[in-house]
PDB file of C-alpha atoms in Angstrom:
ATOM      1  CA  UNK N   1      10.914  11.889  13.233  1.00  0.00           C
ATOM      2  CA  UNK N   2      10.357   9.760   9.953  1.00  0.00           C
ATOM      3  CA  UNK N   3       6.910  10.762   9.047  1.00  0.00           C
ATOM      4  CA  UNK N   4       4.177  11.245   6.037  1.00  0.00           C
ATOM      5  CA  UNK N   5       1.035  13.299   7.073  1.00  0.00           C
ATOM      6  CA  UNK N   6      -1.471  13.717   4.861  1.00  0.00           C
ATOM      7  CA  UNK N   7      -4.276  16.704   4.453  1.00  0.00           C
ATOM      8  CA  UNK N   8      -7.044  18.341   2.613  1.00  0.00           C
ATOM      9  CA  UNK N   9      -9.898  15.552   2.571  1.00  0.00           C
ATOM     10  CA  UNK N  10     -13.017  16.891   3.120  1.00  0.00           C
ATOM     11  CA  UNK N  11     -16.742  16.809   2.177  1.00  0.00           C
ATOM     12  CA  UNK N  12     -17.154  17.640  -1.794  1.00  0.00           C
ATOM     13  CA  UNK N  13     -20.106  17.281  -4.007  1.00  0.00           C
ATOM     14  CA  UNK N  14     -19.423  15.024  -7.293  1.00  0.00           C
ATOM     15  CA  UNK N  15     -18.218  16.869 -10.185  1.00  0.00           C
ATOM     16  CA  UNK N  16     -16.001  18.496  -7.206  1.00  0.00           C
ATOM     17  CA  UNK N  17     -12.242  18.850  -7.242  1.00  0.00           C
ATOM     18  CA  UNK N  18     -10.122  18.860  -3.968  1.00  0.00           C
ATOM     19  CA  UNK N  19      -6.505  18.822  -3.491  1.00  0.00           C
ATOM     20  CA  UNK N  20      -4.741  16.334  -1.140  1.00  0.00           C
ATOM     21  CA  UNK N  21      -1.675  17.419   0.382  1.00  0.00           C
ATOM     22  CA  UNK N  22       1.394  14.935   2.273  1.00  0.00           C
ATOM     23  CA  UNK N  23       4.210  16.299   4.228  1.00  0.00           C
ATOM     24  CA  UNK N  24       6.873  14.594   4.678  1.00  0.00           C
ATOM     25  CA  UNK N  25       9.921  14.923   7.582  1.00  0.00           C
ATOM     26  CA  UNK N  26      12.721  12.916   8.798  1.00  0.00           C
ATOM     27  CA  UNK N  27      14.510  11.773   5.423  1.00  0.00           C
ATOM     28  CA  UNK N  28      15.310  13.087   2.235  1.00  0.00           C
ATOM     29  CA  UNK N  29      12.023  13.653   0.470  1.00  0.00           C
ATOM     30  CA  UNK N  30      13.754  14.498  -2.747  1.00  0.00           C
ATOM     31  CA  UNK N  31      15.165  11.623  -3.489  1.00  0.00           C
ATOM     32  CA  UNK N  32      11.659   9.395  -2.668  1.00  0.00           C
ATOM     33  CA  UNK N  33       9.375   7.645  -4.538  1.00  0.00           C
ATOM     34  CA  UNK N  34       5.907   8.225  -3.635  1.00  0.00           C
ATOM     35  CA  UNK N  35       2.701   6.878  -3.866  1.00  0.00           C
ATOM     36  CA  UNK N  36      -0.959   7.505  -3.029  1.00  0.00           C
ATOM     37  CA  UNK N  37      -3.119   4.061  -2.327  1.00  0.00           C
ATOM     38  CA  UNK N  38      -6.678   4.474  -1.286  1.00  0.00           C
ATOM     39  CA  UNK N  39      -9.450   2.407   0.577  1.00  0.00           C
ATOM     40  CA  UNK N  40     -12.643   2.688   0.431  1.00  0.00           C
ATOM     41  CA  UNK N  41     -14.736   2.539   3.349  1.00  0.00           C
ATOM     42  CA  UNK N  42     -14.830  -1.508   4.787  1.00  0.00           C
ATOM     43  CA  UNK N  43     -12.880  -2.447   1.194  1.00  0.00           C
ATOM     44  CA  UNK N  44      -9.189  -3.055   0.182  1.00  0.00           C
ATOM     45  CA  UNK N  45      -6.317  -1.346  -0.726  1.00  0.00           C
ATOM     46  CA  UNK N  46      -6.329   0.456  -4.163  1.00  0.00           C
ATOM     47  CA  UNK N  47      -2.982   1.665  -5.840  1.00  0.00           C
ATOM     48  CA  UNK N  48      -3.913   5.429  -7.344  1.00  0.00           C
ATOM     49  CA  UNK N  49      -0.378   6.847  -8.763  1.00  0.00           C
ATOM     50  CA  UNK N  50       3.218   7.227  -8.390  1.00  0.00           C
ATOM     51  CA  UNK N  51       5.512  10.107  -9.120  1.00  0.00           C
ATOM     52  CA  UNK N  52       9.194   9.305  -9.125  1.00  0.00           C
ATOM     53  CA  UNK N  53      11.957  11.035  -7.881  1.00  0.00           C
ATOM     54  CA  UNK N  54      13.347  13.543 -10.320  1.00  0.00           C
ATOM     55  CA  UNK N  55      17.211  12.225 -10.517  1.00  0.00           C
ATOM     56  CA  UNK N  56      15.467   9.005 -11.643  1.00  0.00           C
ATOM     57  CA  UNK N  57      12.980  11.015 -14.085  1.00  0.00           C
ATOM     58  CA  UNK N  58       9.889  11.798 -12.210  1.00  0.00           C
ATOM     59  CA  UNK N  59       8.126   9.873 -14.226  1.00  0.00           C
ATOM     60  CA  UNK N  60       4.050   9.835 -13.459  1.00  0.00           C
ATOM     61  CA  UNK N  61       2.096   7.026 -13.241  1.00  0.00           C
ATOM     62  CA  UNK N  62      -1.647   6.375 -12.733  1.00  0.00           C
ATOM     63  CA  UNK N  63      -4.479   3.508 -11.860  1.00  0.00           C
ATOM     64  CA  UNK N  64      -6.875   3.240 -15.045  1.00  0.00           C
ATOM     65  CA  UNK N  65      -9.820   4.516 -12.767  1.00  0.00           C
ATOM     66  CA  UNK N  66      -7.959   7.976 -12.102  1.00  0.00           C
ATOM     67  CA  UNK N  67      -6.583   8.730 -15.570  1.00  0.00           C
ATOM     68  CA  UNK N  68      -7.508  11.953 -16.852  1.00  0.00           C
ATOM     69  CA  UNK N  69      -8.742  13.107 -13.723  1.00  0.00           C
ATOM     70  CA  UNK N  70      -6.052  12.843 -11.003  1.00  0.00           C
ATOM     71  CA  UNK N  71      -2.850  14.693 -11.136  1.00  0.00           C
ATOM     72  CA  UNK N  72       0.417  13.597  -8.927  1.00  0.00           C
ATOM     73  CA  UNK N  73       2.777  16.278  -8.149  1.00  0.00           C
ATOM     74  CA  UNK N  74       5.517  16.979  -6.053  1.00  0.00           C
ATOM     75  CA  UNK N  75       7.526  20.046  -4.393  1.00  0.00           C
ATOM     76  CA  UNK N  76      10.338  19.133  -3.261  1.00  0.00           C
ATOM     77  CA  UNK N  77      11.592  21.888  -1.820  1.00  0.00           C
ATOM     78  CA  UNK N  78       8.058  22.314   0.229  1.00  0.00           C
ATOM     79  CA  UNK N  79       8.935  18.359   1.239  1.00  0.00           C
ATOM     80  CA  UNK N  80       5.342  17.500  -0.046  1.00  0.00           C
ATOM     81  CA  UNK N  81       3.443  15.888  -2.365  1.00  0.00           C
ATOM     82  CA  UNK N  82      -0.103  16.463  -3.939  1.00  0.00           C
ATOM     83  CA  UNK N  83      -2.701  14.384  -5.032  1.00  0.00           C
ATOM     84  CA  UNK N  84      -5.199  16.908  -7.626  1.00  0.00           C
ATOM     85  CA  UNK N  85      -8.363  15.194  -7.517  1.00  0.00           C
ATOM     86  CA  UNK N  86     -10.752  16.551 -10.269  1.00  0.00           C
ATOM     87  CA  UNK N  87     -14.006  15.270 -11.640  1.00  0.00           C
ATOM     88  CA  UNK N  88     -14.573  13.409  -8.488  1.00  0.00           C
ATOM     89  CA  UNK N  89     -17.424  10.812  -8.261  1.00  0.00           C
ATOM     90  CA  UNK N  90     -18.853   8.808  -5.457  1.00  0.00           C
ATOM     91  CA  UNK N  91     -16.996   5.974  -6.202  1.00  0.00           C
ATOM     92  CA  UNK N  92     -13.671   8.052  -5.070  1.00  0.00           C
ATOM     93  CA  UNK N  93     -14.989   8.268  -1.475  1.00  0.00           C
ATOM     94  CA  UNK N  94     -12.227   6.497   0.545  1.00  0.00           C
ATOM     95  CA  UNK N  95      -9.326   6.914   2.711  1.00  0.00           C
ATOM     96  CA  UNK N  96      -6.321   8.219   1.056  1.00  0.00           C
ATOM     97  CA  UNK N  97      -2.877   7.206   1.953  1.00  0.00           C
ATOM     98  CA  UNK N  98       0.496   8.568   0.683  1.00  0.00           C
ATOM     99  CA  UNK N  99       3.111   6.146   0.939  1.00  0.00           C
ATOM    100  CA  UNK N 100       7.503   5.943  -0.196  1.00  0.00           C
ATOM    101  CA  UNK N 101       8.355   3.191  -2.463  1.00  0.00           C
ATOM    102  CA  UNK N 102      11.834   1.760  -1.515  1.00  0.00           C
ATOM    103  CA  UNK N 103      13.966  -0.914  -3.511  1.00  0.00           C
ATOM    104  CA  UNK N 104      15.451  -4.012  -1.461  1.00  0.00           C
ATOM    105  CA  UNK N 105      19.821  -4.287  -2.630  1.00  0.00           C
ATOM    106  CA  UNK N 106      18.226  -6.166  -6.140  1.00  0.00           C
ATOM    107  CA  UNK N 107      16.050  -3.030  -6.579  1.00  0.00           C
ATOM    108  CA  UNK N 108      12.575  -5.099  -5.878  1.00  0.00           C
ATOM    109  CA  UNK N 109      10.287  -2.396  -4.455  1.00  0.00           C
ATOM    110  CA  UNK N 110       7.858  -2.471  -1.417  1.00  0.00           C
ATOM    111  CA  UNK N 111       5.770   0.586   0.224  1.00  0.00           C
ATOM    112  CA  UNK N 112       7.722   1.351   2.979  1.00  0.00           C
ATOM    113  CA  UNK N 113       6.574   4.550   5.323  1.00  0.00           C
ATOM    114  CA  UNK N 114       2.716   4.863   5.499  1.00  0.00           C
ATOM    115  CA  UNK N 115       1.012   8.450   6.602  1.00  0.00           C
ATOM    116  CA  UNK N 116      -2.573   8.018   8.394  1.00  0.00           C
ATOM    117  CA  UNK N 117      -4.672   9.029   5.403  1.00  0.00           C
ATOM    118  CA  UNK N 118      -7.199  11.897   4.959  1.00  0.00           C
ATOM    119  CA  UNK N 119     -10.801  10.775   4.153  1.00  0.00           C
ATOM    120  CA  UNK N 120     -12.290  11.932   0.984  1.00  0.00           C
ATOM    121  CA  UNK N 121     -16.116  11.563   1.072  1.00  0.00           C
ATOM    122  CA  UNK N 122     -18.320  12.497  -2.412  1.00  0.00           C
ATOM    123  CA  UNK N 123     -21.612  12.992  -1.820  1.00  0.00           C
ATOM    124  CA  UNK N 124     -24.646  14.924  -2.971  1.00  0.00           C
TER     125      UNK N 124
ATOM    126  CA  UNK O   1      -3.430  -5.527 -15.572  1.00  0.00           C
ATOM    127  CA  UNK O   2      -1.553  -8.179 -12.483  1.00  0.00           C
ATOM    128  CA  UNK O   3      -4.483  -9.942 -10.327  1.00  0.00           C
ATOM    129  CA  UNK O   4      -4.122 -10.883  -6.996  1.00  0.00           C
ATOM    130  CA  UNK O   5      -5.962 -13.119  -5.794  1.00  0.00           C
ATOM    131  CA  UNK O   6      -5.780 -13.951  -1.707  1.00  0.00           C
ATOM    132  CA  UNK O   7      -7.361 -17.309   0.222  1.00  0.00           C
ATOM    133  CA  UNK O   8      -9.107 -17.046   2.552  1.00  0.00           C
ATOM    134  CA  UNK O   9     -10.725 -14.068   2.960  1.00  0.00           C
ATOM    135  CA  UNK O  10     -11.286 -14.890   6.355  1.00  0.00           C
ATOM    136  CA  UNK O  11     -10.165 -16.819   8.713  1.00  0.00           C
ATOM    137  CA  UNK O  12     -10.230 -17.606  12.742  1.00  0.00           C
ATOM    138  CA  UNK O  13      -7.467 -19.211  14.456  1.00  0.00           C
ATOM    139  CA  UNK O  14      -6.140 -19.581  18.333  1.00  0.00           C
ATOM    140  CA  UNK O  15      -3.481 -18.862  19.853  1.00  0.00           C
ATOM    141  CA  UNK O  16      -0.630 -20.689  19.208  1.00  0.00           C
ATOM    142  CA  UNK O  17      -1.762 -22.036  16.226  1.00  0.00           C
ATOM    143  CA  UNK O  18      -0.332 -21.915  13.015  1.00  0.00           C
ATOM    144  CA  UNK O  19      -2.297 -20.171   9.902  1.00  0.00           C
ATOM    145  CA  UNK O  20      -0.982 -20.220   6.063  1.00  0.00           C
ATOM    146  CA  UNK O  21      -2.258 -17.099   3.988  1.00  0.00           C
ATOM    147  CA  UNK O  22      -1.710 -18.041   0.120  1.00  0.00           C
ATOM    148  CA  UNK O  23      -1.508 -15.313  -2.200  1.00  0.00           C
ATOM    149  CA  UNK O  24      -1.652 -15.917  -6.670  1.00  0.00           C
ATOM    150  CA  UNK O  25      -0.812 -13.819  -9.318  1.00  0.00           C
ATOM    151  CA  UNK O  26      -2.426 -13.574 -12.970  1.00  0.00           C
ATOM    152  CA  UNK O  27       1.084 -14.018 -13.893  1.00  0.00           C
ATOM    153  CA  UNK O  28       4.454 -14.007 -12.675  1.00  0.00           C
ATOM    154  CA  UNK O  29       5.912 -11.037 -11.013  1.00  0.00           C
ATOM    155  CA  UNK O  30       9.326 -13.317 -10.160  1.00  0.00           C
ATOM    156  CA  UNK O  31       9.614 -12.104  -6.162  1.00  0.00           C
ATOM    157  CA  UNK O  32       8.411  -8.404  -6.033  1.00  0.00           C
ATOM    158  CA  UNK O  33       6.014  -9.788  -3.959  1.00  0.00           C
ATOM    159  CA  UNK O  34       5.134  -7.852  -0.230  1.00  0.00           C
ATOM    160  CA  UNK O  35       2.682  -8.434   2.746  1.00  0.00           C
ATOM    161  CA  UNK O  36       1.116  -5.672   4.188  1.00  0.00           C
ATOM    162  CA  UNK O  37      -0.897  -5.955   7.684  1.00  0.00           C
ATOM    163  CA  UNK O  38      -3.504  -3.406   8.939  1.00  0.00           C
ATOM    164  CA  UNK O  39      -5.181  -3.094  12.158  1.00  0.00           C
ATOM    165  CA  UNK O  40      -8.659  -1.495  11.993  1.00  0.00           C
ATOM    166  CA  UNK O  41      -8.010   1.993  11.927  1.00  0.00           C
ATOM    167  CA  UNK O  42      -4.844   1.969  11.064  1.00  0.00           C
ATOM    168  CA  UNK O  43      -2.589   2.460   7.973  1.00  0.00           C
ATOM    169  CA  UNK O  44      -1.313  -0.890   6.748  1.00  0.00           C
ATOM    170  CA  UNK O  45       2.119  -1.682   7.455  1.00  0.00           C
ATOM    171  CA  UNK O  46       5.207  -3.239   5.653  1.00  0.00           C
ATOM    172  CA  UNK O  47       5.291  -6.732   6.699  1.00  0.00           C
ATOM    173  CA  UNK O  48       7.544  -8.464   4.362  1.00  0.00           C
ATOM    174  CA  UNK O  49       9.000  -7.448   1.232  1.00  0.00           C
ATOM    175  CA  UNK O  50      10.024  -9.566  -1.927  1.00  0.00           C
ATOM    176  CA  UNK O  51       8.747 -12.800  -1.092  1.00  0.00           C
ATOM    177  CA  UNK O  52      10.536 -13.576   1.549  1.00  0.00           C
ATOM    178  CA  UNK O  53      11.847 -10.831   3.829  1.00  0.00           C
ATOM    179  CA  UNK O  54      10.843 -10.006   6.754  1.00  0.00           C
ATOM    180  CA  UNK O  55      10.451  -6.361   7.511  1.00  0.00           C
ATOM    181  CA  UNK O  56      12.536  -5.291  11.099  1.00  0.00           C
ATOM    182  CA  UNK O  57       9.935  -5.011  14.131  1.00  0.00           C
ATOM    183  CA  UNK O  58       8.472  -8.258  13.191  1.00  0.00           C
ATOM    184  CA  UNK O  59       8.899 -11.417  14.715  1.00  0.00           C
ATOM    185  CA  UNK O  60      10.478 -14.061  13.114  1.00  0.00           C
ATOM    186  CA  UNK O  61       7.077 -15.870  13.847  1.00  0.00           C
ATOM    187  CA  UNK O  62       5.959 -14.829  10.464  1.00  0.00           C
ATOM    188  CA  UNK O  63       7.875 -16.515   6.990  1.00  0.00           C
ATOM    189  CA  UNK O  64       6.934 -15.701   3.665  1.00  0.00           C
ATOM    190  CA  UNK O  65       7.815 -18.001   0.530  1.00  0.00           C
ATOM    191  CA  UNK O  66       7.091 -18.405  -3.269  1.00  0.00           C
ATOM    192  CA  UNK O  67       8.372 -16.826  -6.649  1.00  0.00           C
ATOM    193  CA  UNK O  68       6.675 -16.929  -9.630  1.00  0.00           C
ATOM    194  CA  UNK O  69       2.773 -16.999  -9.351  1.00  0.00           C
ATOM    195  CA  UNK O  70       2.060 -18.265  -5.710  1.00  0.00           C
ATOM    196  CA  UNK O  71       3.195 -16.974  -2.642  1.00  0.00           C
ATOM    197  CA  UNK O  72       2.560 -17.706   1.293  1.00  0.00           C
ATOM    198  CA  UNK O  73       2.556 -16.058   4.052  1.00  0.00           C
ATOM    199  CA  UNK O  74       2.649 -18.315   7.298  1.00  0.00           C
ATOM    200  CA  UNK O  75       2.416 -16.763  10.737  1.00  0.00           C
ATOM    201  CA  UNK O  76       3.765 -19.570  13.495  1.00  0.00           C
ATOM    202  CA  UNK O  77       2.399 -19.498  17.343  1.00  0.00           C
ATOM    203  CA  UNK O  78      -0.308 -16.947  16.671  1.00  0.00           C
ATOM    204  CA  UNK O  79      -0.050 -14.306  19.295  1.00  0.00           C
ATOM    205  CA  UNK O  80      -3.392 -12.286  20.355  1.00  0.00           C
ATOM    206  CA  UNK O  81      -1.259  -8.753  18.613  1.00  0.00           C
ATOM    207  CA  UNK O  82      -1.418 -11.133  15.339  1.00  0.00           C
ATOM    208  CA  UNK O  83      -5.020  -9.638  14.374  1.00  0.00           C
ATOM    209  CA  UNK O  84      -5.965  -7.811  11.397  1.00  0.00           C
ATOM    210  CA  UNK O  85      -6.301  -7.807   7.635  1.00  0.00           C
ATOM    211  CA  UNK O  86      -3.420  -9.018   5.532  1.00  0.00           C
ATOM    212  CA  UNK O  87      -2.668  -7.899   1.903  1.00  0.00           C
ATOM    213  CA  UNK O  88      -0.404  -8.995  -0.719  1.00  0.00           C
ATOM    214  CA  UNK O  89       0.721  -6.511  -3.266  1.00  0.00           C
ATOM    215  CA  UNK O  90       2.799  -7.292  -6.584  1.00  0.00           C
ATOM    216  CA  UNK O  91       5.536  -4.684  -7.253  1.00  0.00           C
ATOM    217  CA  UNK O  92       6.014  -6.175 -10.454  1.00  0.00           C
ATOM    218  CA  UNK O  93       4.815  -3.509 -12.544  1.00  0.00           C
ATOM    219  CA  UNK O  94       2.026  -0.410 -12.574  1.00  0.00           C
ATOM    220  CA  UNK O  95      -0.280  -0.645 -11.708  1.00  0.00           C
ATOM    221  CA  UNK O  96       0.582  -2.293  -8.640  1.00  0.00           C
ATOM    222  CA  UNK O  97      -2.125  -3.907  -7.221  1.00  0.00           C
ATOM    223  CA  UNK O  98      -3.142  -5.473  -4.170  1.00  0.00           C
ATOM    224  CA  UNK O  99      -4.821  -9.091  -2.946  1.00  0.00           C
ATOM    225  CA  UNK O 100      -8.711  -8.497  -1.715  1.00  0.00           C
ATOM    226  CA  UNK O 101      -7.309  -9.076   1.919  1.00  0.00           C
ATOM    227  CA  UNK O 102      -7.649 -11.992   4.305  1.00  0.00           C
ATOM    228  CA  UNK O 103      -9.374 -10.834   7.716  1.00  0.00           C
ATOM    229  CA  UNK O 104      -7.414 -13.076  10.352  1.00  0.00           C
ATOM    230  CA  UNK O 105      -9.524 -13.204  13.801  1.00  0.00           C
ATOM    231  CA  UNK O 106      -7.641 -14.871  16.886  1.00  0.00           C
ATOM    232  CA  UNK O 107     -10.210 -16.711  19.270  1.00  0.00           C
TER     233      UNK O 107
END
């Protein structure tokens, strides 16, 4: 089965660091783009980062909000990828998604597989 | 940074009816353009991807258009399963960022 599930939210104080796990299954991990987005609780979407697929440079990219505090990183032969959250504030409370970029045939991207998300809650 | 910038942010329509979602861009990102719907509780899901295509499982009740700065997203004969919050996201360039959402209620 095609599937992304995600892992390792939790409770953490702010200041706190937690690591964010998402397995993936059912297609070839390796060569995938991924992508964590998170949401607040009752807001929007928010993009966090994207870590490319190594044959195409694996190339790391962050939201201005996370810099310097989040790391993306994958293992591909675990079939996972990471989300290091350090620094954490209260603001950063929200579910966390990890999510494959695809391109259409002209190489326009979308998010195409979604996992359920893992809630992060910071909190004194 | 790309803004996205959705109308409404709510809206209530019945069934049958026929609702228009507009979506506008702090400047152009051409057609990398996608819809995402999410039911409460749910992940969103991959609606329709650049501009105009219309991701497999949905109905061809739903048509997206625009290029450029200003995009729709039209859902015909609203069916009760239509609920939920819509999002546009540009794919333009990072950091990819997403419409506030538009909350569509069916009477």
């Amino acid at each position: 089965e095609v599937q992304l599930v995600e892992s390792g939210g939790g409770l953490v104080k702010p200041g706190g660091s937690l690591r964010l796990s998402c397995a993936a299954s059912g297609f070839t991990f390796s060569d995938a783009w991924m992508n964590w987005v998170r949401q607040a609780p009752g807001k929007g979407l928010e993009w966090v980062g994207r870590i490319k697929a190594k044959p195409d440079g694996g190339t790391i990219d962050y939201a201005a909000p996370v810099k310097g505090r989040f790391t993306v990183s994958r293992d591909d032969s675990k079939n996972t990828l990471y989300l290091q959250m350090n620094s954490l504030k209260i603001d950063d409370t929200a579910v966390y998604y990890c999510t494959t970029e695809v391109p259409d045939n002209w190489g326009r991207f979308y998010f195409d597989l979604w996992g359920r998300g893992t809630l992060v809650t910071v909190s004194s | 940074d790309i803004q996205m910038t959705q109308s409404p942010s709510s809206l209530s329509a019945s069934g049958g009816d026929s609702v228009t979602i507009t979506c506008r861009a702090s400047q152009s990102v051409s057609s990398y353009l996608n819809w995402y719907r999410q039911i409460p509780g749910k992940p969103p899901e991959l609606l329709m991807y650049a501009a105009s295509s219309l991701q497999r499982g949905f109905p061809s009740r739903f048509s997206g258009s625009g290029s450029g700065t200003d995009f729709t997203l039209t859902i015909d004969r609203l069916q009760p399963d239509d609920f939920g919050t819509y999002y546009c996201q540009q794919s333009y360039n990072t950091p990819y960022t997403f419409g506030q959402g538009t909350k569509l209620e069916i009477k």
